Amino acid sequence: MSLLIQNGTIVTASDQYDADILCVEEKIVAIGHDLDADAEVIDASGKFVFPGFIDPHTHIYLPFMGTFAKDTYETATKAALIGGTTCLIDFCIPDPGEMPSSALATWNEKSRNNAACDYTYHMAVTDFNEEISGELRTIVEEEGVASFKVFLAYKGALDLGDEKLYHLMKLARELGVIVTAHCENADLVLELQKQLVAEGKTGPEWHYHSRPPRVEAEGTGHILTFAEILGTHVYIVHLSCEEALAEAMRAKARGVNVWVETLIQYLTLDRTYAELPDFEGAKYVMSPPLRDKSNQDVLWNGLKQRFVSTLATDHAPFDFLDQKQRLGEDQFPMIPNGIPSLEDRVNLLWTHGVAEGRIDMHTFVDCASTQAAKIFGLFPKKGSIQIGSDADLVVYDPEFSGKISAATQSINVDYSAFEGWEIKGRPHIVMVRGEVAACDGEFVGTVGRGRFLKRMPTHSQP
Ligand code: URP
Ligand code: ZN
Ligand code: ZN
């Protein structure tokens, strides 16, 4: 199977030029002018050709807060492809008391033969002892899951605690594995939640007050102290505010190896959404919470200056009526956390970032694709347009205009946090390893073709 993309403008994290791209079987085999081949031709006149986008933070299979995230690998990866995401990194999270190998088997069972785009996992570590340490070593070295995840938040459910965090981060450093981290102080959150509920402050608008910016800044500074002492590389997931970014930048200036991720939700939504009446605010409950609008400029600038490396979704899809409302009606700490956005990330970033002049196209590609590939050991197979790379490509139509709506989305939830929002630009053609998988908002690929990507540790130090 050969595909020839003609007359497009190729844009990568570093370059922009007009050229054709020839893809044979799964790879890019030639880039040049007036290429000729016995191949199916895609006309990209007037369009940009980007490397396939990578979402480094999704929750597709997720038992969480007494319920399960609504997507399956089939629904989520179809939606991802429609939105231009050709590769994603999900979180494999052991239940309390469960061994990592058992959780990995569950995630493999959920994803195998069900994904339409390529994927890998971060291995969450929710407990630590010698036996778990041994399993983690095997998972890194033999299964190719080369990044860990720790939660400083979610007291009594997912949080690891400092002593175990210390030993886990030591192991990560030894294995050359990066530690991704949810940075909110679990004890502070729990105590604030209890106090607010006791005062009768039970609605979704109080979620913010249980996790103020200082709580996130404390968590960020906390793990970076461990990173500084142990030399472990750390990736801060879903950073939402100026205070936490300042902690990360201060640590970076001290020489700590830290990378920062923010989310499309924090760039486009603010805390007033979680204050909407009639429990509507629950649609906008996620952790860390949506912040004051002033943080948006800080995060956009962080992306522009490249202090913020990646732009993800933390896609955690829970229905409004049967999950967020039913479970959280009595008190906000029971509202399943998450604002789904896997399908819309790239188009929202284009619309509010590139089209509105906040970031250039190279930053757009870098933060939504290339950096994730580099940080997580997928580059240059993914995140790049070069000979030998996987033919994961997005032919992007900058002239498209349309609206986001739950009625037309492919993710499996009963609402959209961006209902009625206009988008300018969307993927025309989306290819995964040389096969067209989405075209003008429709999935046309193959469920089950998505491949698990084994990764090598890339964060070894002398
Ligand atoms: O609100 C969020 N972020 N939900 C998903 C779980 C997590 O913390 O990443
Ligand atoms: Zn988190
Ligand atoms: Zn998450």
PDB file of N, CA, C and O in Angstrom, residues 23-51:
ATOM      1  N   CYS A  23       4.616   7.606   1.062  1.00  0.00           N
ATOM      2  CA  CYS A  23       4.546   6.631   2.152  1.00  0.00           C
ATOM      3  C   CYS A  23       4.385   5.246   1.547  1.00  0.00           C
ATOM      4  O   CYS A  23       3.474   5.034   0.723  1.00  0.00           O
ATOM      5  N   VAL A  24       5.240   4.345   1.921  1.00  0.00           N
ATOM      6  CA  VAL A  24       5.123   2.962   1.433  1.00  0.00           C
ATOM      7  C   VAL A  24       4.983   2.057   2.653  1.00  0.00           C
ATOM      8  O   VAL A  24       5.785   2.116   3.589  1.00  0.00           O
ATOM      9  N   GLU A  25       3.946   1.235   2.566  1.00  0.00           N
ATOM     10  CA  GLU A  25       3.554   0.426   3.709  1.00  0.00           C
ATOM     11  C   GLU A  25       3.409   1.335   4.916  1.00  0.00           C
ATOM     12  O   GLU A  25       2.588   2.228   4.895  1.00  0.00           O
ATOM     13  N   GLU A  26       4.244   1.218   5.932  1.00  0.00           N
ATOM     14  CA  GLU A  26       3.947   1.981   7.154  1.00  0.00           C
ATOM     15  C   GLU A  26       4.813   3.218   7.330  1.00  0.00           C
ATOM     16  O   GLU A  26       4.619   3.969   8.278  1.00  0.00           O
ATOM     17  N   LYS A  27       5.752   3.435   6.411  1.00  0.00           N
ATOM     18  CA  LYS A  27       6.789   4.447   6.654  1.00  0.00           C
ATOM     19  C   LYS A  27       6.782   5.573   5.615  1.00  0.00           C
ATOM     20  O   LYS A  27       6.310   5.388   4.494  1.00  0.00           O
ATOM     21  N   ILE A  28       7.390   6.681   5.999  1.00  0.00           N
ATOM     22  CA  ILE A  28       7.693   7.743   5.047  1.00  0.00           C
ATOM     23  C   ILE A  28       8.980   7.323   4.338  1.00  0.00           C
ATOM     24  O   ILE A  28      10.000   7.066   4.996  1.00  0.00           O
ATOM     25  N   VAL A  29       8.915   7.227   2.988  1.00  0.00           N
ATOM     26  CA  VAL A  29      10.126   6.757   2.281  1.00  0.00           C
ATOM     27  C   VAL A  29      10.758   7.845   1.416  1.00  0.00           C
ATOM     28  O   VAL A  29      11.918   7.719   1.018  1.00  0.00           O
ATOM     29  N   ALA A  30       9.994   8.898   1.084  1.00  0.00           N
ATOM     30  CA  ALA A  30      10.594   9.978   0.281  1.00  0.00           C
ATOM     31  C   ALA A  30       9.866  11.280   0.565  1.00  0.00           C
ATOM     32  O   ALA A  30       8.652  11.306   0.801  1.00  0.00           O
ATOM     33  N   ILE A  31      10.629  12.367   0.546  1.00  0.00           N
ATOM     34  CA  ILE A  31      10.066  13.716   0.687  1.00  0.00           C
ATOM     35  C   ILE A  31      10.759  14.543  -0.389  1.00  0.00           C
ATOM     36  O   ILE A  31      11.994  14.578  -0.447  1.00  0.00           O
ATOM     37  N   GLY A  32       9.998  15.164  -1.268  1.00  0.00           N
ATOM     38  CA  GLY A  32      10.671  15.934  -2.326  1.00  0.00           C
ATOM     39  C   GLY A  32       9.669  16.579  -3.251  1.00  0.00           C
ATOM     40  O   GLY A  32       8.453  16.495  -3.041  1.00  0.00           O
ATOM     41  N   HIS A  33      10.205  17.198  -4.307  1.00  0.00           N
ATOM     42  CA  HIS A  33       9.333  17.881  -5.263  1.00  0.00           C
ATOM     43  C   HIS A  33       8.955  16.944  -6.400  1.00  0.00           C
ATOM     44  O   HIS A  33       9.768  16.131  -6.843  1.00  0.00           O
ATOM     45  N   ASP A  34       7.727  17.066  -6.867  1.00  0.00           N
ATOM     46  CA  ASP A  34       7.222  16.320  -8.026  1.00  0.00           C
ATOM     47  C   ASP A  34       7.496  14.823  -7.920  1.00  0.00           C
ATOM     48  O   ASP A  34       7.955  14.189  -8.873  1.00  0.00           O
ATOM     49  N   LEU A  35       7.254  14.269  -6.761  1.00  0.00           N
ATOM     50  CA  LEU A  35       7.444  12.822  -6.601  1.00  0.00           C
ATOM     51  C   LEU A  35       6.423  12.089  -7.455  1.00  0.00           C
ATOM     52  O   LEU A  35       5.279  12.528  -7.610  1.00  0.00           O
ATOM     53  N   ASP A  36       6.839  10.976  -8.002  1.00  0.00           N
ATOM     54  CA  ASP A  36       5.966  10.176  -8.853  1.00  0.00           C
ATOM     55  C   ASP A  36       6.059   8.729  -8.365  1.00  0.00           C
ATOM     56  O   ASP A  36       7.157   8.254  -8.085  1.00  0.00           O
ATOM     57  N   ALA A  37       4.934   8.051  -8.250  1.00  0.00           N
ATOM     58  CA  ALA A  37       4.979   6.656  -7.780  1.00  0.00           C
ATOM     59  C   ALA A  37       3.638   6.014  -8.093  1.00  0.00           C
ATOM     60  O   ALA A  37       2.635   6.703  -8.321  1.00  0.00           O
ATOM     61  N   ASP A  38       3.647   4.701  -8.110  1.00  0.00           N
ATOM     62  CA  ASP A  38       2.402   3.964  -8.287  1.00  0.00           C
ATOM     63  C   ASP A  38       1.715   3.937  -6.916  1.00  0.00           C
ATOM     64  O   ASP A  38       1.931   3.025  -6.113  1.00  0.00           O
ATOM     65  N   ALA A  39       0.964   5.003  -6.644  1.00  0.00           N
ATOM     66  CA  ALA A  39       0.429   5.169  -5.288  1.00  0.00           C
ATOM     67  C   ALA A  39      -0.909   5.893  -5.352  1.00  0.00           C
ATOM     68  O   ALA A  39      -1.196   6.628  -6.298  1.00  0.00           O
ATOM     69  N   GLU A  40      -1.717   5.678  -4.314  1.00  0.00           N
ATOM     70  CA  GLU A  40      -2.941   6.473  -4.172  1.00  0.00           C
ATOM     71  C   GLU A  40      -2.526   7.913  -3.843  1.00  0.00           C
ATOM     72  O   GLU A  40      -1.655   8.119  -2.985  1.00  0.00           O
ATOM     73  N   VAL A  41      -3.139   8.878  -4.571  1.00  0.00           N
ATOM     74  CA  VAL A  41      -2.709  10.270  -4.392  1.00  0.00           C
ATOM     75  C   VAL A  41      -3.690  11.024  -3.492  1.00  0.00           C
ATOM     76  O   VAL A  41      -4.911  10.928  -3.636  1.00  0.00           O
ATOM     77  N   ILE A  42      -3.134  11.768  -2.547  1.00  0.00           N
ATOM     78  CA  ILE A  42      -3.946  12.677  -1.720  1.00  0.00           C
ATOM     79  C   ILE A  42      -3.516  14.091  -2.080  1.00  0.00           C
ATOM     80  O   ILE A  42      -2.326  14.428  -1.965  1.00  0.00           O
ATOM     81  N   ASP A  43      -4.456  14.902  -2.532  1.00  0.00           N
ATOM     82  CA  ASP A  43      -4.116  16.277  -2.896  1.00  0.00           C
ATOM     83  C   ASP A  43      -4.199  17.162  -1.649  1.00  0.00           C
ATOM     84  O   ASP A  43      -5.267  17.316  -1.063  1.00  0.00           O
ATOM     85  N   ALA A  44      -3.072  17.741  -1.275  1.00  0.00           N
ATOM     86  CA  ALA A  44      -3.027  18.580  -0.069  1.00  0.00           C
ATOM     87  C   ALA A  44      -2.875  20.067  -0.432  1.00  0.00           C
ATOM     88  O   ALA A  44      -2.412  20.853   0.405  1.00  0.00           O
ATOM     89  N   SER A  45      -3.293  20.439  -1.640  1.00  0.00           N
ATOM     90  CA  SER A  45      -3.196  21.851  -2.047  1.00  0.00           C
ATOM     91  C   SER A  45      -3.939  22.730  -1.045  1.00  0.00           C
ATOM     92  O   SER A  45      -5.083  22.434  -0.673  1.00  0.00           O
ATOM     93  N   GLY A  46      -3.284  23.816  -0.630  1.00  0.00           N
ATOM     94  CA  GLY A  46      -3.924  24.756   0.290  1.00  0.00           C
ATOM     95  C   GLY A  46      -3.998  24.240   1.717  1.00  0.00           C
ATOM     96  O   GLY A  46      -4.658  24.839   2.568  1.00  0.00           O
ATOM     97  N   LYS A  47      -3.339  23.115   1.972  1.00  0.00           N
ATOM     98  CA  LYS A  47      -3.431  22.520   3.315  1.00  0.00           C
ATOM     99  C   LYS A  47      -2.026  22.370   3.922  1.00  0.00           C
ATOM    100  O   LYS A  47      -1.023  22.393   3.206  1.00  0.00           O
ATOM    101  N   PHE A  48      -2.009  22.226   5.233  1.00  0.00           N
ATOM    102  CA  PHE A  48      -0.754  21.951   5.929  1.00  0.00           C
ATOM    103  C   PHE A  48      -0.649  20.451   6.183  1.00  0.00           C
ATOM    104  O   PHE A  48      -1.670  19.780   6.393  1.00  0.00           O
ATOM    105  N   VAL A  49       0.582  19.959   6.168  1.00  0.00           N
ATOM    106  CA  VAL A  49       0.803  18.552   6.524  1.00  0.00           C
ATOM    107  C   VAL A  49       1.650  18.521   7.802  1.00  0.00           C
ATOM    108  O   VAL A  49       2.786  19.000   7.822  1.00  0.00           O
ATOM    109  N   PHE A  50       1.028  18.010   8.861  1.00  0.00           N
ATOM    110  CA  PHE A  50       1.679  17.957  10.174  1.00  0.00           C
ATOM    111  C   PHE A  50       1.993  16.502  10.536  1.00  0.00           C
ATOM    112  O   PHE A  50       1.302  15.585  10.069  1.00  0.00           O
ATOM    113  N   PRO A  51       2.996  16.286  11.416  1.00  0.00           N
ATOM    114  CA  PRO A  51       3.139  14.934  11.978  1.00  0.00           C
ATOM    115  C   PRO A  51       1.892  14.590  12.789  1.00  0.00           C
ATOM    116  O   PRO A  51       1.247  15.494  13.341  1.00  0.00           O
TER     117      PRO A  51
END
